[in-house]
Amino acid sequence: MGRAFEYRRASKEARWDKMSKLFPKLAKAIQVAAKEGGIDPDMNPKLRSAIATAKANNMPKDNIDAAIKRASGKDSADIKNIHYEGKAAHGALVIVECMSDNPTRTVANVKAIFSKNGGEILQNGSLTFMFSHKAVFHLEKYDGDLEELELELIDAGLEELEQNDEELLVIGNYTAFGELSNAIEKKGLVLKKAGLEYLANNPVSFSEEQLLDIEKLLDKLEDDDDVQAVYTNIE
C-alpha cells in the first residue's frame, strides 16, 4: 500500500507508547466519544473502539470508567474536535487533530509550535485534496485466510486490507466506521487502536537529514496536551 499512517508508523508508535501524557489523551477520546454517541458502548461503536484502544495501551479500568462518567456529568467540559493544517520543513504536509475545551489556547499553541520549528499554518481546507479521511483499524496479526477475511469485510465497507510484520490494518471510508467496527468484533479480531485517520494520497520520500528537521516539529506537536494525532504525507 505504501502509505504513511500518521507519519512514520514505527517511530511514532514507539513514542506514543512511551508518552507520559498518553492516558489523559485516551481519556479525552473516550469522553468525547461518549458525549457524542452516548455512554453505552454497545450502542456506540466509537466509544467501544476508544475503550478498546485504551485497554490495549494498559489504561486502568478505573480511568476508563471515570472518563465515561465525566462525559455524562452536568459539569463536564465542552471538549471540541479541532483540526489544523500546515507545512513542516522541506514542504512536508501536516494535519493536526486536537481535542480541546479551550480552542483559543490550542490554536495559539499549535501556531507557536509551527512557527518555532520551521513550519507554517495553512488555511483549513488547503490540504483536503491531498489526504483521504478513512476509518482505520489497527489489529493484532491475523493467522487465518486473509482473502477470506477480506471477502467477509467488504460488505461492511472494507476498502483495503494489509498485514505487515506488526499488525493487520483494516481501512474503509470514514462513513463505514460503525459497520466495520461491528464486523471486526463479530470476527473476534483483537483491536489495538481504531479511529478516523487522514491518509496521504501521494506520500513523498524525504532524506534522513530532512526527516530530522521535520520531526522536530512533529515531536513538539505530539507533546502538546491538546494534540491527539498528527498526520503527514511522509512515505
XYZ file of C-alpha atoms in Angstrom:
235
model
C 0.000 0.000 0.000
C 2.950 2.325 0.645
C 1.058 4.898 2.688
C 2.340 6.621 5.798
C -0.124 6.272 8.661
C 0.265 9.492 10.640
C 3.910 9.914 9.615
C 6.336 7.052 10.191
C 4.286 4.398 11.899
C 7.038 2.505 13.674
C 8.765 5.517 15.198
C 5.514 7.196 16.096
C 4.055 4.125 17.763
C 7.236 3.748 19.812
C 6.943 7.330 21.029
C 3.176 7.002 21.535
C 3.676 4.053 23.876
C 6.176 5.971 25.957
C 4.367 9.278 26.189
C 3.704 10.235 29.803
C 0.565 12.061 28.667
C -0.933 9.026 26.945
C -3.658 8.219 29.477
C -5.092 11.781 29.548
C -5.271 11.752 25.736
C -7.004 8.365 25.719
C -9.401 9.546 28.427
C -10.244 12.630 26.393
C -11.016 10.464 23.351
C -13.305 8.274 25.469
C -15.047 11.293 26.944
C -15.678 12.883 23.542
C -16.941 9.604 22.031
C -19.293 9.061 24.987
C -20.607 12.599 24.826
C -21.216 12.433 21.080
C -22.795 8.995 20.847
C -23.937 8.057 24.345
C -22.310 6.249 27.280
C -23.463 2.736 26.316
C -20.585 1.069 24.415
C -22.971 -1.497 22.908
C -24.789 1.321 21.100
C -21.750 3.495 20.360
C -19.045 1.961 18.112
C -16.713 4.950 18.508
C -16.844 4.579 22.276
C -16.237 0.833 22.017
C -13.174 1.463 19.873
C -11.898 4.212 22.176
C -12.247 1.866 25.162
C -10.560 -0.987 23.283
C -7.688 1.321 22.319
C -7.301 2.402 25.945
C -7.290 -1.217 27.141
C -4.717 -2.152 24.504
C -2.489 0.550 25.974
C -2.954 -0.823 29.515
C -5.128 2.030 30.737
C -6.711 1.001 34.082
C -10.445 0.259 34.117
C -10.977 2.920 36.786
C -9.576 5.561 34.435
C -11.831 4.372 31.630
C -14.924 4.388 33.837
C -14.036 7.849 35.151
C -13.751 9.236 31.613
C -17.191 7.859 30.701
C -18.656 9.254 33.912
C -17.233 12.697 33.174
C -18.963 12.687 29.785
C -22.373 12.269 31.425
C -21.761 14.770 34.224
C -23.534 18.114 34.257
C -20.249 19.941 34.745
C -18.367 18.020 32.051
C -16.029 20.120 29.940
C -17.199 21.049 26.455
C -14.408 19.371 24.529
C -14.365 20.070 20.817
C -12.663 18.284 17.947
C -10.453 20.737 16.079
C -8.019 20.195 13.230
C -5.286 22.364 11.755
C -3.351 22.121 8.514
C 0.172 23.243 7.827
C 3.587 22.687 6.313
C 6.710 21.471 8.052
C 10.293 21.952 6.911
C 11.078 20.867 3.318
C 7.409 21.190 2.348
C 6.101 18.189 4.283
C 2.329 18.444 4.706
C 0.821 18.126 8.178
C -2.692 17.681 9.563
C -3.051 18.063 13.334
C -6.085 16.691 15.182
C -6.860 18.191 18.577
C -9.428 17.800 21.322
C -9.750 20.901 23.445
C -12.011 22.712 25.883
C -10.197 25.960 25.044
C -9.758 26.438 21.262
C -8.150 29.856 21.766
C -5.352 28.289 23.802
C -4.999 25.377 21.402
C -4.673 27.414 18.212
C -2.137 29.719 19.861
C -0.035 26.739 20.972
C -0.219 24.987 17.596
C 0.695 28.167 15.694
C 3.635 28.776 18.015
C 4.914 25.210 17.539
C 4.775 25.555 13.757
C 6.489 28.958 13.688
C 9.266 27.944 16.102
C 10.076 24.698 14.292
C 10.402 25.693 10.667
C 6.755 25.289 9.689
C 3.720 27.376 8.859
C -0.027 27.099 9.427
C -2.231 26.929 6.330
C -5.878 27.781 5.918
C -8.088 24.811 6.773
C -9.178 23.075 3.609
C -5.869 23.688 1.841
C -4.850 20.022 2.128
C -8.259 18.401 1.660
C -7.424 17.047 -1.800
C -4.038 15.731 -0.602
C -5.464 13.380 2.036
C -8.349 10.919 2.354
C -10.368 10.637 5.570
C -10.588 6.947 6.410
C -11.752 4.584 9.135
C -8.581 2.746 10.161
C -8.384 -0.245 12.486
C -5.014 -1.450 13.774
C -5.393 -5.102 14.789
C -3.243 -7.928 16.070
C -1.844 -10.079 13.255
C -4.361 -12.485 11.747
C -3.433 -16.150 11.403
C -6.344 -17.153 9.194
C -7.047 -16.815 5.478
C -6.661 -13.124 4.571
C -8.531 -13.462 1.280
C -11.499 -14.995 3.045
C -11.400 -12.292 5.716
C -11.287 -9.612 3.036
C -14.385 -11.009 1.352
C -16.234 -11.100 4.692
C -15.375 -7.476 5.499
C -16.145 -5.988 2.080
C -19.874 -5.960 2.835
C -19.106 -3.876 5.943
C -17.290 -1.222 3.905
C -13.739 -2.549 3.676
C -11.590 -0.805 1.058
C -8.106 -2.085 1.887
C -6.663 -4.893 3.972
C -2.950 -5.102 4.708
C -0.908 -7.256 7.047
C 2.721 -6.490 7.900
C 5.148 -7.866 10.468
C 3.479 -5.981 13.311
C -0.255 -5.771 12.659
C -3.282 -6.149 10.435
C -4.692 -2.921 9.001
C -8.357 -2.641 8.045
C -9.264 0.503 6.099
C -12.595 1.812 4.900
C -14.430 5.033 4.160
C -14.940 7.141 7.274
C -18.709 6.674 6.961
C -18.272 2.901 7.400
C -16.625 3.130 10.828
C -19.570 1.691 12.741
C -20.219 -1.184 10.330
C -16.558 -2.163 10.156
C -16.247 -1.948 13.936
C -19.178 -4.328 14.367
C -17.851 -6.746 11.739
C -14.387 -6.799 13.346
C -15.902 -7.555 16.749
C -18.022 -10.377 15.345
C -14.901 -11.946 13.840
C -13.209 -11.813 17.231
C -10.233 -9.846 15.904
C -8.042 -8.184 18.548
C -8.101 -4.399 18.284
C -5.013 -2.345 19.141
C -6.226 1.070 18.012
C -9.002 2.470 15.828
C -10.221 5.829 14.648
C -10.718 8.192 11.742
C -7.344 8.980 10.184
C -6.068 11.176 7.365
C -4.075 9.128 4.841
C -1.887 10.859 2.285
C -2.990 10.237 -1.296
C 0.531 10.732 -2.673
C 3.176 10.097 0.008
C 6.548 11.771 -0.518
C 10.011 10.463 0.321
C 12.450 12.619 2.288
C 16.105 12.112 3.113
C 17.158 11.172 6.646
C 18.572 14.651 7.119
C 15.293 16.250 6.034
C 13.311 13.908 8.292
C 15.323 15.065 11.306
C 14.235 18.648 10.589
C 10.609 17.641 10.018
C 10.377 15.502 13.153
C 11.413 18.414 15.374
C 8.021 19.926 14.570
C 6.120 16.624 14.743
C 7.569 15.736 18.151
C 6.661 19.145 19.585
C 3.115 18.827 18.287
C 2.670 15.387 19.850
C 3.914 16.695 23.185
C 1.074 19.225 23.359
C -1.737 18.197 25.725
C -4.487 19.054 23.225
C -2.995 17.212 20.241
C -4.500 13.766 19.678
C -2.869 12.781 16.383
C -0.506 14.093 13.710
C -0.707 13.009 10.058
C 1.712 13.786 7.240
C 2.425 12.879 3.645
C 5.768 11.280 4.537
C 6.221 7.928 2.825
